[in-house]
Amino acid sequence: MNFIETRGNDGKMPKEVTFSEAILSPMSSFGGIYSPISLPDLGETFLEKHIHSSYKVMAADVLNEFGIDIDAAVIDEALSLYDHFDDPENPAPLCKVRDDLYVSELYHGPTRAFKDMALQPFGVVLSSLAQQRNENYLILAATSGDTGPAALDTFRNRANIQVACLYPDGGTSDVQRLQMVTEDADNLKVIGIHGNFDDAQSALKLLLSSESFKAQLQQNNIHLSAANSVNFGRIIFQLIYHIHSYLELVRQDAINLGDKVYLDIPSGNFGNALGAYYAAKMCIPVEKIMIASNANNVLTQWINTGCYDLRDSAVIPTTSPAMDILKSSNVERILFDLLGAERTKVLMLQLDSQQYYQLEPQELEQLQSIFVADYCDDVQGQAYIQRYFEAGYLMDPHTATCLKTYETCKTKPLKTIVYSTAEWTKFSPTIAAALTGNSSKDDQEALSTIAKKANIEIPIQISALFDKSITQKTLINQQDIEKEILDFL
Ligand SMILES: *Cc1c(COP(=O)(O)O)cnc(C)c1O
């Protein structure tokens, strides 16, 4: 299976590329991204075949059906990273919360957020490709808190890969910062920036367009790649857990194979939701995919009105910061799949130049045949955290946004799967405040408040952070980033 460009081909780039080419250099003509030419049609037979399979066996078969140019041994090694999750047999457990409400917990990996589900195996694949080609890659990442730790963890000491990770100083939780600044491998560089996440991200963009920076990389024979979800190497591992959670519902006797379900997804860059969309097209019976947002509700407006509108919108900082995103990169792959490259190019270029686009009525109808959406502000989110805790389920503020969509968008008596993207340990101050009404002085106090109240233990991956020594001390201004990274290389 090969990959083509969402905005069509400019006559200079190759017309189609293999999976490994798409993940090593993810950018394509006219600023587009790569998408599969077509999806494997797995159907109900695939579900029947894997009803008793382990996660890894089912995952290997999905990847096999895609026909990607990665050796089976590399795929096996990549999937063996799920052995480091809490339960190697079931890295993404499905938890019953109410008769019609199940939560797929995607955060049981090393950094306690769902980014591990894709980045763990992705790290093996990328490093193996770089070694096979005898090439060196630099991964540049700007993080609001979850991608950074997960990218550092997966690339730690991996051959032919170096990572430089920018984070906004003061813009992440204590736990997220400690996960990054205690990394001590030689191939990892963590850089704190004076400013917010937007500043970190624009510093990264500036760097990527700097001619002197590119020339220096070329001189040192270093290629650039990306570990964010524009990279299809992440998306391919994300559609698998949606198939898994459907199969889990069948195994738990909650549904019969073939019954439709709702998938309810806390969305930022739309990678998780895109995985759900592909899984639904490939094999799982889905009534609607619910898109949950926080107060940054661009996606809600897009799905409800067909207008993707960034005019006079500024990012609103919320207690679910991984969803504080206005320009959601994987929406482009949905446009491409529904409307084709020509139309996608027109819409995306209009978004760039005029800050908005409006879908035609029949295009909106297509979108709404698959997606429904609503958004949940911080006050509502806190109330859900408290209410569900009292009913016996502890969740983080990103997951909580899904309870609003579950209440407002569900029109049929079908089961809903909410996708939980972070463990309570990563956003403990917000959760402690929701449960007790009081604010904590830091993460450590919030963690022990919650642990006591919920009678649970703080996982070792988190509690150990507070005793580790801080090895990454760089804290600089935007204009010094280029030099800092070149020195590191
Ligand atoms: C990254 C992230 C999201 C958003 O996921 P997308 O795939 O970008 O839509 C939601 N919640 C948490 C905790 C995250 O880390």
Coordinates of C-alpha atoms and ligand atoms in Angstrom, one line a residue:
M1 CA 0.0 0.0 0.0
N2 CA 1.4 3.4 -1.0
F3 CA 0.6 6.9 0.2
I4 CA -0.4 10.0 -1.7
E5 CA -0.6 13.7 -0.9
T6 CA -3.7 15.4 0.6
R7 CA -3.3 18.5 -1.6
G8 CA -2.3 16.7 -4.8
N9 CA 1.1 16.5 -6.5
D10 CA 3.2 19.5 -7.6
G11 CA 5.1 17.6 -10.3
K12 CA 8.4 17.8 -8.3
M13 CA 7.6 15.5 -5.4
P14 CA 7.1 11.8 -6.1
K15 CA 3.5 11.0 -7.1
E16 CA 3.3 8.3 -4.5
V17 CA 5.6 7.0 -1.7
T18 CA 5.9 3.9 0.4
F19 CA 5.0 3.8 4.1
S20 CA 8.6 4.2 5.2
E21 CA 9.2 7.2 2.9
A22 CA 6.0 8.8 4.2
I23 CA 7.1 8.5 7.8
L24 CA 10.7 9.5 7.3
S25 CA 9.7 12.7 5.5
P26 CA 6.1 13.5 6.3
M27 CA 5.7 16.8 4.4
S28 CA 4.3 16.8 0.9
S29 CA 3.4 19.1 -2.0
F30 CA 1.7 22.4 -1.3
G31 CA 2.1 21.9 2.4
G32 CA -0.1 18.8 2.4
I33 CA 0.4 15.5 4.3
Y34 CA 0.5 11.8 3.3
S35 CA -2.6 9.6 3.4
P36 CA -3.1 6.0 2.3
I37 CA -4.3 5.5 -1.3
S38 CA -7.0 3.2 0.0
L39 CA -7.7 1.4 3.3
P40 CA -7.8 -2.4 3.6
D41 CA -11.3 -3.6 3.7
L42 CA -11.3 -6.0 6.7
G43 CA -15.0 -6.4 7.4
E44 CA -16.7 -8.5 10.0
T45 CA -14.6 -11.5 9.1
F46 CA -11.6 -9.8 10.6
L47 CA -13.4 -9.2 13.8
E48 CA -14.6 -12.8 14.0
K49 CA -11.1 -14.0 13.3
H50 CA -9.7 -12.0 16.2
I51 CA -12.3 -12.4 18.8
H52 CA -9.9 -14.4 21.0
S53 CA -6.6 -12.9 19.7
S54 CA -4.2 -11.0 21.9
Y55 CA -3.7 -7.3 21.3
K56 CA -0.3 -7.9 19.6
V57 CA -1.6 -10.7 17.3
M58 CA -4.5 -8.6 16.2
A59 CA -2.3 -5.5 15.7
A60 CA 0.2 -7.4 13.6
D61 CA -2.6 -8.6 11.4
V62 CA -3.9 -5.1 10.9
L63 CA -0.4 -3.9 9.9
N64 CA 0.0 -6.9 7.6
E65 CA -3.3 -6.0 5.8
F66 CA -1.9 -2.5 5.2
G67 CA 0.9 -4.2 3.3
I68 CA 3.5 -1.7 4.6
D69 CA 7.2 -2.0 3.7
I70 CA 8.4 -2.8 7.2
D71 CA 10.0 -6.2 8.0
A72 CA 7.9 -8.5 10.1
A73 CA 10.8 -8.8 12.6
V74 CA 10.7 -5.0 13.1
I75 CA 6.9 -5.0 13.5
D76 CA 7.2 -7.8 16.1
E77 CA 9.9 -5.8 18.0
A78 CA 7.8 -2.6 17.8
L79 CA 4.7 -4.4 19.2
S80 CA 6.7 -6.0 21.9
L81 CA 6.9 -2.5 23.5
Y82 CA 3.4 -3.1 24.7
D83 CA 4.9 -5.7 27.1
H84 CA 6.0 -2.7 29.2
F85 CA 2.4 -1.6 29.8
D86 CA 0.6 -2.4 33.0
D87 CA -1.0 -5.5 31.6
P88 CA 1.1 -6.9 28.6
E89 CA -1.9 -9.0 27.5
N90 CA -4.2 -6.0 27.4
P91 CA -2.4 -2.7 27.1
A92 CA -5.7 -0.8 26.7
P93 CA -8.3 -2.2 29.1
L94 CA -12.0 -1.4 28.7
C95 CA -13.7 -0.5 31.9
K96 CA -17.5 -0.5 32.5
V97 CA -18.7 2.7 34.1
R98 CA -22.5 2.5 33.5
D99 CA -24.6 0.0 31.6
D100 CA -24.2 1.9 28.4
L101 CA -20.9 3.6 29.1
Y102 CA -17.4 2.0 28.8
V103 CA -14.0 3.7 29.0
S104 CA -11.1 2.5 26.9
E105 CA -8.1 3.4 29.1
L106 CA -5.2 4.3 26.7
Y107 CA -2.8 5.5 29.4
H108 CA -1.3 2.4 30.9
G109 CA 2.1 2.9 29.2
P110 CA 5.4 4.3 30.6
T111 CA 4.5 8.0 30.5
R112 CA 0.8 7.6 31.6
A113 CA -0.8 9.3 28.6
F114 CA -2.2 7.9 25.4
K115 CA 0.6 9.2 23.3
D116 CA 2.5 6.0 24.3
M117 CA 0.0 3.8 22.4
A118 CA 1.5 5.0 19.1
L119 CA 4.9 6.5 20.0
Q120 CA 6.2 3.4 21.8
P121 CA 6.1 1.2 18.6
F122 CA 6.7 4.1 16.3
G123 CA 10.1 4.7 18.0
V124 CA 11.3 1.2 17.1
V125 CA 10.1 1.5 13.5
L126 CA 11.7 4.9 12.8
S127 CA 15.0 3.9 14.4
S128 CA 15.1 0.6 12.4
L129 CA 14.5 2.4 9.2
A130 CA 17.2 5.0 9.9
Q131 CA 19.7 2.2 10.7
Q132 CA 18.8 0.2 7.6
R133 CA 19.4 3.3 5.4
N134 CA 22.5 4.3 7.4
E135 CA 21.0 7.8 7.9
N136 CA 20.7 10.0 11.0
Y137 CA 17.5 11.8 12.0
L138 CA 16.7 14.7 14.2
I139 CA 13.2 14.7 15.6
L140 CA 12.1 18.2 16.6
A141 CA 9.1 18.4 19.0
A142 CA 7.3 21.3 20.7
T143 CA 5.1 20.0 23.5
S144 CA 2.3 21.3 25.8
G145 CA 3.1 18.4 28.1
D146 CA 2.2 14.8 26.8
T147 CA 4.0 14.4 23.5
G148 CA 7.4 15.5 24.9
P149 CA 7.7 12.8 27.6
A150 CA 6.3 10.1 25.3
A151 CA 8.7 11.0 22.4
L152 CA 11.7 11.2 24.8
D153 CA 10.8 7.8 26.3
T154 CA 10.5 6.0 23.0
F155 CA 13.6 7.4 21.4
R156 CA 15.9 7.1 24.5
N157 CA 19.2 5.6 23.4
R158 CA 17.8 4.5 20.0
A159 CA 20.4 4.3 17.3
N160 CA 20.5 7.0 14.5
I161 CA 17.9 9.2 16.2
Q162 CA 18.4 12.4 18.2
V163 CA 15.5 14.3 19.8
A164 CA 15.3 18.0 20.6
C165 CA 12.2 18.8 22.6
L166 CA 10.9 22.3 23.3
Y167 CA 8.5 23.0 26.2
P168 CA 7.1 26.2 27.6
D169 CA 8.6 26.8 31.1
G170 CA 5.7 27.1 33.5
G171 CA 3.3 25.9 30.9
T172 CA 3.3 22.2 31.8
S173 CA 2.4 20.4 35.0
D174 CA 5.2 19.5 37.5
V175 CA 4.9 15.9 36.6
Q176 CA 5.1 16.5 32.8
R177 CA 8.2 18.8 33.3
L178 CA 9.9 16.3 35.6
Q179 CA 9.3 13.5 33.0
M180 CA 11.3 15.6 30.5
V181 CA 14.0 17.3 32.6
T182 CA 15.1 14.0 34.3
E183 CA 15.9 12.3 31.0
D184 CA 19.7 11.8 30.8
A185 CA 20.3 9.8 27.6
D186 CA 22.9 11.4 25.3
N187 CA 20.6 11.5 22.3
L188 CA 18.0 13.6 24.0
K189 CA 17.9 17.4 24.5
V190 CA 15.2 19.1 26.4
I191 CA 14.9 22.9 26.1
G192 CA 12.7 25.1 28.3
I193 CA 11.5 28.3 26.5
H194 CA 10.5 31.5 28.2
G195 CA 6.9 31.9 26.9
N196 CA 3.8 29.7 26.4
F197 CA 3.1 26.7 24.1
D198 CA 2.3 28.9 21.1
D199 CA 5.8 30.6 21.5
A200 CA 7.4 27.1 21.7
Q201 CA 5.5 26.0 18.6
S202 CA 6.3 29.2 16.6
A203 CA 10.0 28.9 17.6
L204 CA 9.9 25.4 16.1
K205 CA 8.3 26.6 12.9
L206 CA 10.9 29.4 12.6
L207 CA 13.7 26.9 13.0
L208 CA 12.2 24.6 10.4
S209 CA 12.2 27.5 7.9
S210 CA 15.7 28.8 8.8
E211 CA 18.1 28.4 5.8
S212 CA 21.2 28.5 8.0
F213 CA 19.8 25.7 10.2
K214 CA 19.0 23.5 7.2
A215 CA 22.4 24.1 5.7
Q216 CA 24.1 23.1 9.0
L217 CA 22.0 19.9 9.2
Q218 CA 22.9 19.0 5.6
Q219 CA 26.6 19.6 6.3
N220 CA 26.4 17.2 9.3
N221 CA 24.3 14.7 7.2
I222 CA 21.3 14.9 9.5
H223 CA 17.7 14.5 8.2
L224 CA 14.7 16.1 9.8
S225 CA 11.6 14.1 10.7
A226 CA 8.5 14.7 12.9
A227 CA 6.9 12.7 15.7
N228 CA 3.6 14.6 15.8
S229 CA 0.4 13.1 14.4
V230 CA 0.9 14.5 10.9
N231 CA 3.2 11.5 10.8
F232 CA 1.2 8.5 9.5
G233 CA 3.5 6.2 11.5
R234 CA 1.6 7.3 14.5
I235 CA -1.9 7.1 13.0
I236 CA -1.5 3.5 11.9
F237 CA -0.9 2.4 15.5
Q238 CA -3.9 4.5 16.7
L239 CA -6.6 2.8 14.6
I240 CA -5.7 -0.5 16.2
Y241 CA -6.9 0.3 19.7
H242 CA -10.3 1.3 18.3
I243 CA -10.7 -2.2 16.9
H244 CA -9.5 -3.6 20.2
S245 CA -12.0 -1.7 22.3
Y246 CA -14.9 -2.9 20.1
L247 CA -13.7 -6.5 20.4
E248 CA -13.4 -6.0 24.2
L249 CA -17.1 -5.0 24.3
V250 CA -18.0 -8.3 22.5
R251 CA -15.7 -10.3 24.9
Q252 CA -17.4 -8.7 27.9
D253 CA -20.8 -9.7 26.5
A254 CA -21.9 -6.1 26.4
I255 CA -22.7 -6.3 22.6
N256 CA -23.0 -8.9 19.9
L257 CA -20.5 -8.8 17.1
G258 CA -22.1 -6.5 14.5
D259 CA -23.9 -4.2 16.9
K260 CA -23.3 -0.5 16.4
V261 CA -21.6 1.6 19.0
Y262 CA -20.7 5.3 19.7
L263 CA -17.0 6.2 19.9
D264 CA -16.5 9.3 22.1
I265 CA -13.1 11.0 21.6
P266 CA -11.4 14.0 23.4
S267 CA -9.9 15.8 20.4
G268 CA -7.0 18.2 19.8
N269 CA -5.0 17.5 16.6
F270 CA -7.6 14.8 15.6
G271 CA -5.2 11.9 15.5
N272 CA -7.2 9.8 17.8
A273 CA -10.5 10.6 16.0
L274 CA -8.9 9.9 12.6
G275 CA -7.9 6.5 13.9
A276 CA -11.5 5.9 14.9
Y277 CA -12.7 7.1 11.4
Y278 CA -10.3 4.6 9.7
A279 CA -11.2 1.8 12.0
A280 CA -14.9 2.4 11.3
K281 CA -14.3 2.4 7.5
M282 CA -12.2 -0.8 7.8
C283 CA -14.3 -3.0 10.0
I284 CA -16.0 -1.8 13.3
P285 CA -19.7 -1.0 13.2
V286 CA -20.1 2.6 14.4
E287 CA -23.2 4.7 14.8
K288 CA -21.4 8.0 15.2
I289 CA -18.0 9.3 16.2
M290 CA -18.5 11.9 18.9
I291 CA -15.9 14.7 18.9
A292 CA -15.4 16.2 22.3
S293 CA -13.6 19.6 22.7
N294 CA -12.9 22.0 25.5
A295 CA -13.6 25.8 25.4
N296 CA -11.4 25.8 22.2
N297 CA -14.4 24.7 20.3
V298 CA -13.4 25.2 16.6
L299 CA -14.0 21.5 15.9
T300 CA -17.5 21.6 17.4
Q301 CA -18.4 24.5 15.2
W302 CA -16.9 22.8 12.1
I303 CA -18.9 19.7 12.6
N304 CA -22.1 21.5 13.5
T305 CA -22.0 24.2 10.8
G306 CA -19.4 23.2 8.2
C307 CA -17.4 26.4 8.9
Y308 CA -13.8 25.9 10.1
D309 CA -13.2 29.4 11.5
L310 CA -10.0 30.8 13.0
R311 CA -11.0 34.5 12.5
D312 CA -10.5 36.4 15.7
S313 CA -10.0 33.2 17.7
A314 CA -7.1 33.0 20.2
V315 CA -6.2 29.9 22.1
I316 CA -8.0 29.8 25.5
P317 CA -5.8 28.1 28.2
T318 CA -7.8 25.3 29.8
T319 CA -7.4 22.5 32.4
S320 CA -7.2 20.1 29.4
P321 CA -4.2 21.7 27.7
A322 CA -3.5 18.8 25.2
M323 CA -6.8 19.9 23.6
D324 CA -6.0 23.6 23.5
I325 CA -5.6 23.5 19.7
L326 CA -7.3 25.6 17.0
K327 CA -5.7 24.3 13.8
S328 CA -6.2 20.6 14.0
S329 CA -3.8 19.0 11.6
N330 CA -5.6 15.6 10.9
V331 CA -8.8 17.3 9.8
E332 CA -7.0 17.5 6.5
R333 CA -7.0 13.8 6.1
I334 CA -10.7 13.6 6.7
L335 CA -11.3 16.3 4.0
F336 CA -9.1 14.3 1.7
D337 CA -10.9 11.1 2.3
L338 CA -14.3 12.6 1.9
L339 CA -13.8 15.2 -0.8
G340 CA -10.5 14.3 -2.6
A341 CA -7.2 16.2 -3.1
E342 CA -8.4 19.0 -5.4
R343 CA -11.1 20.2 -3.0
T344 CA -8.8 19.7 0.1
K345 CA -6.2 21.9 -1.5
V346 CA -8.7 24.7 -2.1
L347 CA -10.1 24.5 1.4
M348 CA -6.7 24.3 3.2
L349 CA -5.2 27.1 1.2
Q350 CA -8.2 29.2 2.0
L351 CA -7.8 28.4 5.7
D352 CA -4.2 29.6 5.5
S353 CA -4.9 32.8 3.6
Q354 CA -8.4 33.8 5.0
Q355 CA -8.4 32.0 8.3
Y356 CA -11.7 30.2 7.5
Y357 CA -13.5 28.0 5.0
Q358 CA -17.2 27.0 4.7
L359 CA -18.2 23.5 3.4
E360 CA -21.0 23.2 0.9
P361 CA -24.3 21.8 2.3
Q362 CA -23.8 18.3 0.7
E363 CA -20.2 18.2 2.0
L364 CA -21.5 19.0 5.5
E365 CA -24.1 16.3 5.2
Q366 CA -21.3 13.8 4.5
L367 CA -19.3 15.0 7.5
Q368 CA -22.4 14.8 9.8
S369 CA -23.2 11.3 8.6
I370 CA -20.1 10.2 10.6
F371 CA -19.4 12.8 13.3
V372 CA -21.3 14.6 16.0
A373 CA -19.7 17.2 18.3
D374 CA -20.0 19.2 21.5
Y375 CA -17.6 21.1 23.8
C376 CA -17.2 21.1 27.6
D377 CA -15.8 24.1 29.5
D378 CA -13.6 23.7 32.6
V379 CA -16.4 24.3 35.1
Q380 CA -18.6 21.6 33.4
G381 CA -15.5 19.3 33.2
Q382 CA -14.8 19.7 37.0
A383 CA -18.4 18.8 37.7
Y384 CA -18.2 15.6 35.6
I385 CA -14.9 14.6 37.4
Q386 CA -16.6 15.0 40.8
R387 CA -19.9 13.3 39.8
Y388 CA -18.3 10.3 38.2
F389 CA -15.8 10.0 41.1
E390 CA -18.7 9.7 43.5
A391 CA -20.2 7.0 41.3
G392 CA -16.9 5.1 41.4
Y393 CA -14.8 6.2 38.4
L394 CA -11.8 8.5 38.5
M395 CA -10.9 10.4 35.3
D396 CA -8.7 13.2 34.1
P397 CA -9.9 16.5 32.7
H398 CA -9.4 15.5 29.0
T399 CA -11.5 12.4 29.4
A400 CA -14.1 14.4 31.3
T401 CA -14.9 16.5 28.2
C402 CA -16.4 13.3 26.6
L403 CA -19.1 13.1 29.2
K404 CA -20.8 16.2 27.8
T405 CA -20.9 14.7 24.3
Y406 CA -22.2 11.4 25.8
E407 CA -25.1 13.4 27.3
T408 CA -25.9 15.7 24.5
C409 CA -25.1 13.8 21.3
K410 CA -26.4 10.3 21.9
T411 CA -29.8 9.7 20.2
K412 CA -30.0 5.9 20.3
P413 CA -29.8 3.3 23.1
L414 CA -26.4 2.0 22.1
K415 CA -23.2 1.5 24.0
T416 CA -20.7 4.3 24.1
I417 CA -16.9 3.9 24.3
V418 CA -15.2 6.9 25.8
Y419 CA -11.4 7.1 25.1
S420 CA -9.5 8.1 28.2
T421 CA -6.3 9.8 27.2
A422 CA -4.4 10.5 30.4
E423 CA -4.1 9.0 33.9
W424 CA -5.2 11.1 36.9
T425 CA -1.5 11.5 37.9
K426 CA -0.8 13.8 34.9
F427 CA -3.3 16.4 35.8
S428 CA -3.6 16.0 39.5
P429 CA -4.1 19.6 40.7
T430 CA -7.3 20.0 38.6
I431 CA -8.6 16.7 39.8
A432 CA -7.8 17.3 43.4
A433 CA -9.6 20.6 43.2
A434 CA -12.7 18.9 41.6
L435 CA -12.8 16.3 44.3
T436 CA -12.1 18.5 47.4
G437 CA -13.0 22.0 46.3
N438 CA -9.5 23.1 47.5
S439 CA -6.4 23.9 45.4
S440 CA -3.1 22.2 46.1
K441 CA 0.3 23.9 46.4
D442 CA 1.9 21.6 43.9
D443 CA 1.5 18.3 42.0
Q444 CA 3.0 16.3 44.9
E445 CA 0.4 17.5 47.3
A446 CA -2.4 17.0 44.8
L447 CA -1.3 13.4 44.0
S448 CA -1.4 12.4 47.7
T449 CA -4.7 14.1 48.2
I450 CA -6.2 12.0 45.3
A451 CA -4.5 8.8 46.3
K452 CA -5.9 9.1 49.8
K453 CA -9.4 10.1 48.8
A454 CA -9.6 7.4 46.1
N455 CA -7.6 4.8 48.2
I456 CA -5.2 4.1 45.3
E457 CA -1.5 4.1 44.9
I458 CA 0.6 6.6 42.9
P459 CA 2.2 4.5 40.2
I460 CA 5.9 4.1 40.5
Q461 CA 6.6 5.8 37.2
I462 CA 5.2 9.0 38.7
S463 CA 6.3 8.8 42.4
A464 CA 9.9 8.0 41.4
L465 CA 10.1 11.3 39.4
F466 CA 10.3 13.4 42.5
D467 CA 13.6 11.7 43.6
K468 CA 15.4 11.8 40.3
S469 CA 18.0 14.4 39.6
I470 CA 17.4 17.1 37.1
T471 CA 19.8 16.6 34.2
Q472 CA 18.2 18.9 31.5
K473 CA 18.7 22.4 32.8
T474 CA 18.5 24.5 29.5
L475 CA 16.1 27.4 29.8
I476 CA 16.5 30.0 27.1
N477 CA 14.9 32.6 24.9
Q478 CA 13.5 31.8 21.5
Q479 CA 16.3 33.4 19.5
D480 CA 18.9 31.2 21.1
I481 CA 17.3 27.9 20.2
E482 CA 19.0 27.4 16.9
K483 CA 22.5 27.7 18.4
E484 CA 21.5 25.4 21.4
I485 CA 20.3 22.6 19.1
L486 CA 23.3 22.9 16.8
D487 CA 25.7 22.7 19.8
F488 CA 23.8 19.6 20.9
L489 CA 24.1 17.9 17.5
Ligands
LIG1 C1 -2.7 14.5 22.7 C2 -3.8 14.4 23.7 C3 -5.2 14.6 23.3 C4 -5.6 15.0 21.9 O1 -5.4 13.9 21.0 P1 -5.4 14.2 19.4 O2 -5.1 12.9 18.8 O3 -4.3 15.2 19.1 O4 -6.8 14.7 19.0 C5 -6.2 14.5 24.2 N1 -5.9 14.2 25.5 C6 -4.6 14.0 25.9 C7 -4.3 13.8 27.4 C8 -3.5 14.1 25.0 O5 -2.3 13.9 25.5

